[in-house]
Amino acid sequence: MTEKRTHSDYLQKAAMYDLLAQFYKYSFPNLHMQYYLKHIKYMNKAMNFMRTDSQPIQLEAKVRFLHTSPDSPNVDIYIDGKRVIRDLPFKEVSTVLSLPAGKHHIDIYRTGNMVDSVLNKTITVEPGNSYTLAAIDSVKKLRLLVFQNQPSVPRNESKVRFIHLSPDTSPLDIAVKERDVIFPNVSYKQATQYLGLTPMTVDLEARATGSRTILLPLPRVQFMANESYTIVFIGLANGQPEFQFITIKE
């Protein structure tokens, strides 16, 4: 009698072949590809099992990708073996994608090169939640950070948080220009809490922690009613691309 496979069985097989693929990635490229394809096969089996197995309908999760690796070329992003983002450049944010709740395998490749991944990671997303997945660090040690978004805002209000993703920049104090610090000592890879605001346009600045030294001015930042924002510090303090910020609406 044929033993019935479970969703967990397929995921375990997929994980095993992923480990083998990574082990042979540089020493035996042919074996790397052979095991990688088996990894994808079992990830697809796991996904198909989830679709066919009778389970209560769950809310989907929302994800978007942010490319902040300063020396990485444009990238293609795969989820569970399927390309979902093509040619994402530095400092760009992808479209928002819907995913079933649960575990998903992420592979990131240099655009047009599916042989050598620069990152592979399994993430877990919860039903109804929204996430920003940020690719950080140099291309040789690329990592993926997961930040949960909070897009809901009280009526006629606004809110903002800050994320420090500049790898060679010291901790930051986020302040209103020439006034008080609103978020002190924000270190690399750290996200602040959200700050509720009355809609406004305001001059902000990022200072070296504990000093009045301005590392980056943020002039005339506009916060609109009924909008949630994330301001991300990216680039390099000592190199190119230069230290800068981007603003993302949620």
mmCIF file of C-alpha atoms in Angstrom:
data_model
loop_
_atom_site.group_PDB
_atom_site.id
_atom_site.type_symbol
_atom_site.label_atom_id
_atom_site.label_comp_id
_atom_site.label_asym_id
_atom_site.label_seq_id
_atom_site.Cartn_x
_atom_site.Cartn_y
_atom_site.Cartn_z
ATOM 1 C CA MET A 1 0.000 0.000 0.000
ATOM 2 C CA THR A 2 1.326 3.444 -0.927
ATOM 3 C CA GLU A 3 2.032 5.618 2.075
ATOM 4 C CA LYS A 4 0.026 8.833 2.022
ATOM 5 C CA ARG A 5 2.173 11.958 1.955
ATOM 6 C CA THR A 6 1.365 14.944 4.131
ATOM 7 C CA HIS A 7 2.029 18.635 3.596
ATOM 8 C CA SER A 8 4.800 18.421 6.209
ATOM 9 C CA ASP A 9 6.439 15.531 4.316
ATOM 10 C CA TYR A 10 6.672 17.583 1.136
ATOM 11 C CA LEU A 11 8.100 20.582 3.012
ATOM 12 C CA GLN A 12 10.723 18.381 4.692
ATOM 13 C CA LYS A 13 11.742 16.931 1.323
ATOM 14 C CA ALA A 14 11.925 20.427 -0.150
ATOM 15 C CA ALA A 15 14.111 21.611 2.738
ATOM 16 C CA MET A 16 16.447 18.615 2.371
ATOM 17 C CA TYR A 17 16.972 19.223 -1.344
ATOM 18 C CA ASP A 18 17.474 22.936 -0.700
ATOM 19 C CA LEU A 19 20.296 22.134 1.731
ATOM 20 C CA LEU A 20 21.894 19.800 -0.810
ATOM 21 C CA ALA A 21 21.561 22.419 -3.544
ATOM 22 C CA GLN A 22 23.293 25.017 -1.378
ATOM 23 C CA PHE A 23 26.037 22.538 -0.392
ATOM 24 C CA TYR A 24 26.964 21.911 -4.043
ATOM 25 C CA LYS A 25 26.294 25.470 -5.208
ATOM 26 C CA TYR A 26 29.919 26.381 -5.916
ATOM 27 C CA SER A 27 31.723 23.031 -6.065
ATOM 28 C CA PHE A 28 29.402 21.127 -8.440
ATOM 29 C CA PRO A 29 27.008 23.433 -10.345
ATOM 30 C CA ASN A 30 25.316 20.501 -12.099
ATOM 31 C CA LEU A 31 24.451 18.850 -8.796
ATOM 32 C CA HIS A 32 23.361 22.230 -7.454
ATOM 33 C CA MET A 33 20.861 22.594 -10.288
ATOM 34 C CA GLN A 34 19.710 18.962 -9.987
ATOM 35 C CA TYR A 35 18.917 19.310 -6.296
ATOM 36 C CA TYR A 36 17.478 22.789 -6.733
ATOM 37 C CA LEU A 37 14.970 21.470 -9.282
ATOM 38 C CA LYS A 38 13.995 18.702 -6.845
ATOM 39 C CA HIS A 39 13.569 21.364 -4.161
ATOM 40 C CA ILE A 40 11.188 23.275 -6.447
ATOM 41 C CA LYS A 41 9.330 20.051 -7.312
ATOM 42 C CA TYR A 42 8.553 19.315 -3.665
ATOM 43 C CA MET A 43 7.696 22.940 -2.878
ATOM 44 C CA ASN A 44 5.156 22.776 -5.712
ATOM 45 C CA LYS A 45 3.800 19.484 -4.343
ATOM 46 C CA ALA A 46 3.398 21.127 -0.942
ATOM 47 C CA MET A 47 1.563 24.076 -2.491
ATOM 48 C CA ASN A 48 -0.707 21.786 -4.519
ATOM 49 C CA PHE A 49 -1.443 19.761 -1.398
ATOM 50 C CA MET A 50 -2.544 22.930 0.387
ATOM 51 C CA ARG A 51 -4.833 23.851 -2.496
ATOM 52 C CA THR A 52 -6.523 20.429 -2.673
ATOM 53 C CA ASP A 53 -6.654 19.543 1.012
ATOM 54 C CA SER A 54 -9.963 20.658 2.490
ATOM 55 C CA GLN A 55 -9.229 23.462 4.926
ATOM 56 C CA PRO A 56 -11.174 26.489 6.118
ATOM 57 C CA ILE A 57 -10.690 29.527 3.906
ATOM 58 C CA GLN A 58 -8.152 31.905 5.431
ATOM 59 C CA LEU A 59 -7.371 35.520 4.772
ATOM 60 C CA GLU A 60 -4.317 36.079 2.626
ATOM 61 C CA ALA A 61 -1.236 38.025 3.665
ATOM 62 C CA LYS A 62 0.186 40.956 1.702
ATOM 63 C CA VAL A 63 3.912 41.317 0.977
ATOM 64 C CA ARG A 64 6.114 43.775 -0.874
ATOM 65 C CA PHE A 65 9.857 43.624 -1.519
ATOM 66 C CA LEU A 66 12.341 46.450 -0.981
ATOM 67 C CA HIS A 67 15.832 46.356 -2.561
ATOM 68 C CA THR A 68 18.382 48.142 -0.329
ATOM 69 C CA SER A 69 21.585 46.190 -1.050
ATOM 70 C CA PRO A 70 23.960 48.970 -2.151
ATOM 71 C CA ASP A 71 26.212 46.881 -4.417
ATOM 72 C CA SER A 72 23.656 44.397 -5.708
ATOM 73 C CA PRO A 73 22.494 44.552 -9.321
ATOM 74 C CA ASN A 74 18.834 44.407 -10.259
ATOM 75 C CA VAL A 75 17.207 41.217 -9.005
ATOM 76 C CA ASP A 76 14.533 38.695 -9.898
ATOM 77 C CA ILE A 77 12.514 37.318 -6.982
ATOM 78 C CA TYR A 78 10.881 33.895 -6.833
ATOM 79 C CA ILE A 79 8.312 32.682 -4.328
ATOM 80 C CA ASP A 80 7.876 28.905 -4.076
ATOM 81 C CA GLY A 81 9.678 28.465 -7.381
ATOM 82 C CA LYS A 82 7.644 31.007 -9.348
ATOM 83 C CA ARG A 83 9.078 34.329 -10.485
ATOM 84 C CA VAL A 84 6.922 37.102 -9.053
ATOM 85 C CA ILE A 85 9.213 40.144 -9.366
ATOM 86 C CA ARG A 86 11.413 40.867 -12.375
ATOM 87 C CA ASP A 87 14.350 43.283 -12.580
ATOM 88 C CA LEU A 88 13.891 45.099 -9.238
ATOM 89 C CA PRO A 89 16.568 47.828 -8.891
ATOM 90 C CA PHE A 90 18.189 49.361 -5.826
ATOM 91 C CA LYS A 91 15.885 51.553 -3.682
ATOM 92 C CA GLU A 92 12.741 50.405 -5.490
ATOM 93 C CA VAL A 93 9.709 48.811 -3.859
ATOM 94 C CA SER A 94 7.811 46.038 -5.615
ATOM 95 C CA THR A 95 4.099 45.864 -6.167
ATOM 96 C CA VAL A 96 2.099 44.359 -3.313
ATOM 97 C CA LEU A 97 1.604 40.595 -3.636
ATOM 98 C CA SER A 98 -1.022 38.372 -2.004
ATOM 99 C CA LEU A 99 0.132 35.115 -0.398
ATOM 100 C CA PRO A 100 -1.724 32.324 1.395
ATOM 101 C CA ALA A 101 -0.954 32.292 5.100
ATOM 102 C CA GLY A 102 1.854 29.924 6.071
ATOM 103 C CA LYS A 103 5.415 29.162 5.003
ATOM 104 C CA HIS A 104 6.867 30.314 1.681
ATOM 105 C CA HIS A 105 10.312 29.904 0.170
ATOM 106 C CA ILE A 106 11.998 33.011 -1.243
ATOM 107 C CA ASP A 107 14.818 32.874 -3.805
ATOM 108 C CA ILE A 108 16.559 36.005 -5.094
ATOM 109 C CA TYR A 109 18.742 35.983 -8.221
ATOM 110 C CA ARG A 110 20.644 38.548 -10.189
ATOM 111 C CA THR A 111 18.299 39.492 -13.014
ATOM 112 C CA GLY A 112 18.496 36.959 -15.828
ATOM 113 C CA ASN A 113 20.660 34.474 -13.859
ATOM 114 C CA MET A 114 18.743 31.583 -12.336
ATOM 115 C CA VAL A 115 21.792 29.386 -11.688
ATOM 116 C CA ASP A 116 23.286 31.051 -8.610
ATOM 117 C CA SER A 117 20.892 32.525 -6.080
ATOM 118 C CA VAL A 118 22.154 35.408 -3.960
ATOM 119 C CA LEU A 119 19.619 34.648 -1.222
ATOM 120 C CA ASN A 120 17.225 31.896 -0.253
ATOM 121 C CA LYS A 121 15.032 32.007 2.825
ATOM 122 C CA THR A 122 11.802 30.542 4.154
ATOM 123 C CA ILE A 123 9.354 33.008 5.691
ATOM 124 C CA THR A 124 6.059 32.584 7.532
ATOM 125 C CA VAL A 125 3.199 35.022 6.942
ATOM 126 C CA GLU A 126 0.058 35.331 9.025
ATOM 127 C CA PRO A 127 -3.457 35.737 7.588
ATOM 128 C CA GLY A 128 -4.552 39.342 7.181
ATOM 129 C CA ASN A 129 -1.106 40.800 7.909
ATOM 130 C CA SER A 130 0.987 43.041 5.663
ATOM 131 C CA TYR A 131 4.791 42.810 5.393
ATOM 132 C CA THR A 132 7.769 44.607 3.886
ATOM 133 C CA LEU A 133 10.570 42.187 2.946
ATOM 134 C CA ALA A 134 13.831 44.125 2.696
ATOM 135 C CA ALA A 135 16.945 42.748 0.983
ATOM 136 C CA ILE A 136 19.896 44.225 2.893
ATOM 137 C CA ASP A 137 23.719 44.183 3.116
ATOM 138 C CA SER A 138 26.218 43.542 0.327
ATOM 139 C CA VAL A 139 25.387 41.108 -2.454
ATOM 140 C CA LYS A 140 27.922 38.603 -1.042
ATOM 141 C CA LYS A 141 26.082 38.375 2.283
ATOM 142 C CA LEU A 142 22.570 39.371 1.262
ATOM 143 C CA ARG A 143 19.912 38.965 3.938
ATOM 144 C CA LEU A 144 16.155 39.373 4.030
ATOM 145 C CA LEU A 145 14.536 41.265 6.898
ATOM 146 C CA VAL A 146 10.810 41.022 7.531
ATOM 147 C CA PHE A 147 8.969 44.078 8.855
ATOM 148 C CA GLN A 148 5.257 43.972 9.640
ATOM 149 C CA ASN A 149 3.317 46.932 8.272
ATOM 150 C CA GLN A 150 0.422 48.669 10.009
ATOM 151 C CA PRO A 151 -1.451 50.420 7.188
ATOM 152 C CA SER A 152 -4.591 51.301 9.144
ATOM 153 C CA VAL A 153 -4.844 54.907 10.364
ATOM 154 C CA PRO A 154 -7.496 56.674 12.471
ATOM 155 C CA ARG A 155 -9.728 58.805 10.287
ATOM 156 C CA ASN A 156 -8.191 62.146 9.221
ATOM 157 C CA GLU A 157 -4.878 61.321 10.887
ATOM 158 C CA SER A 158 -1.502 60.152 9.603
ATOM 159 C CA LYS A 159 1.402 58.122 10.960
ATOM 160 C CA VAL A 160 5.025 57.310 10.169
ATOM 161 C CA ARG A 161 7.829 54.980 11.187
ATOM 162 C CA PHE A 162 11.533 54.959 10.275
ATOM 163 C CA ILE A 163 13.786 52.029 9.291
ATOM 164 C CA HIS A 164 17.599 52.256 9.288
ATOM 165 C CA LEU A 165 19.017 50.104 6.451
ATOM 166 C CA SER A 166 22.289 51.899 5.653
ATOM 167 C CA PRO A 167 24.975 49.322 6.541
ATOM 168 C CA ASP A 168 27.877 51.705 7.277
ATOM 169 C CA THR A 169 25.919 54.548 8.881
ATOM 170 C CA SER A 170 26.094 55.017 12.653
ATOM 171 C CA PRO A 171 22.955 54.985 14.818
ATOM 172 C CA LEU A 172 20.599 57.863 14.112
ATOM 173 C CA ASP A 173 18.531 60.340 16.062
ATOM 174 C CA ILE A 174 15.444 61.313 14.062
ATOM 175 C CA ALA A 175 14.462 64.888 14.849
ATOM 176 C CA VAL A 176 12.365 67.806 13.739
ATOM 177 C CA LYS A 177 14.698 70.349 12.135
ATOM 178 C CA GLU A 178 16.496 72.387 14.808
ATOM 179 C CA ARG A 179 14.168 70.984 17.445
ATOM 180 C CA ASP A 180 13.579 67.891 19.564
ATOM 181 C CA VAL A 181 14.493 64.300 18.779
ATOM 182 C CA ILE A 182 11.436 62.140 18.129
ATOM 183 C CA PHE A 183 13.212 58.767 17.793
ATOM 184 C CA PRO A 184 16.639 58.445 19.480
ATOM 185 C CA ASN A 185 19.408 55.957 18.723
ATOM 186 C CA VAL A 186 17.901 54.092 15.756
ATOM 187 C CA SER A 187 20.502 51.475 14.844
ATOM 188 C CA TYR A 188 21.121 49.534 11.643
ATOM 189 C CA LYS A 189 18.310 47.054 10.814
ATOM 190 C CA GLN A 190 16.031 48.663 13.402
ATOM 191 C CA ALA A 191 12.493 49.901 12.741
ATOM 192 C CA THR A 192 10.912 52.445 15.049
ATOM 193 C CA GLN A 193 7.380 52.297 16.338
ATOM 194 C CA TYR A 194 4.755 54.198 14.374
ATOM 195 C CA LEU A 195 4.224 57.813 15.377
ATOM 196 C CA GLY A 196 0.704 59.202 15.036
ATOM 197 C CA LEU A 197 0.573 62.649 13.425
ATOM 198 C CA THR A 198 -1.786 65.396 12.464
ATOM 199 C CA PRO A 199 -1.488 65.753 8.658
ATOM 200 C CA MET A 200 1.325 68.236 7.981
ATOM 201 C CA THR A 201 4.408 69.140 5.987
ATOM 202 C CA VAL A 202 7.519 69.242 8.163
ATOM 203 C CA ASP A 203 11.312 69.494 7.908
ATOM 204 C CA LEU A 204 13.045 66.547 9.563
ATOM 205 C CA GLU A 205 16.687 65.559 9.956
ATOM 206 C CA ALA A 206 18.718 62.456 10.742
ATOM 207 C CA ARG A 207 21.497 63.232 13.217
ATOM 208 C CA ALA A 208 24.417 61.248 14.544
ATOM 209 C CA THR A 209 23.117 59.832 17.804
ATOM 210 C CA GLY A 210 23.735 62.060 20.811
ATOM 211 C CA SER A 211 24.910 65.043 18.779
ATOM 212 C CA ARG A 212 23.645 67.943 16.690
ATOM 213 C CA THR A 213 25.567 66.715 13.628
ATOM 214 C CA ILE A 214 23.142 66.397 10.730
ATOM 215 C CA LEU A 215 23.867 63.341 8.580
ATOM 216 C CA LEU A 216 20.880 63.777 6.291
ATOM 217 C CA PRO A 217 18.231 66.497 6.013
ATOM 218 C CA LEU A 218 14.671 65.436 5.165
ATOM 219 C CA PRO A 219 13.127 68.661 3.842
ATOM 220 C CA ARG A 220 9.407 69.247 3.514
ATOM 221 C CA VAL A 221 8.219 65.732 4.252
ATOM 222 C CA GLN A 222 4.495 65.611 3.635
ATOM 223 C CA PHE A 223 2.138 63.484 5.699
ATOM 224 C CA MET A 224 -1.353 63.273 4.231
ATOM 225 C CA ALA A 225 -4.591 62.455 6.052
ATOM 226 C CA ASN A 226 -5.581 58.775 6.182
ATOM 227 C CA GLU A 227 -2.116 57.606 5.089
ATOM 228 C CA SER A 228 0.541 55.485 6.797
ATOM 229 C CA TYR A 229 4.206 55.972 5.830
ATOM 230 C CA THR A 230 7.544 54.230 6.211
ATOM 231 C CA ILE A 231 10.714 56.298 5.739
ATOM 232 C CA VAL A 232 13.750 54.108 5.029
ATOM 233 C CA PHE A 233 17.390 55.207 5.261
ATOM 234 C CA ILE A 234 19.504 53.468 2.613
ATOM 235 C CA GLY A 235 22.806 53.815 0.730
ATOM 236 C CA LEU A 236 26.270 54.358 2.178
ATOM 237 C CA ALA A 237 27.778 57.005 4.430
ATOM 238 C CA ASN A 238 31.190 56.370 2.820
ATOM 239 C CA GLY A 239 30.620 55.372 -0.768
ATOM 240 C CA GLN A 240 28.101 55.014 -3.537
ATOM 241 C CA PRO A 241 25.150 54.970 -3.705
ATOM 242 C CA GLU A 242 25.113 57.865 -1.253
ATOM 243 C CA PHE A 243 23.265 57.929 2.058
ATOM 244 C CA GLN A 244 19.650 58.847 1.300
ATOM 245 C CA PHE A 245 16.059 58.136 2.252
ATOM 246 C CA ILE A 246 12.949 56.890 0.507
ATOM 247 C CA THR A 247 9.334 57.284 1.568
ATOM 248 C CA ILE A 248 6.873 54.429 1.136
ATOM 249 C CA LYS A 249 3.107 54.748 1.418
ATOM 250 C CA GLU A 250 1.441 51.778 3.007
#
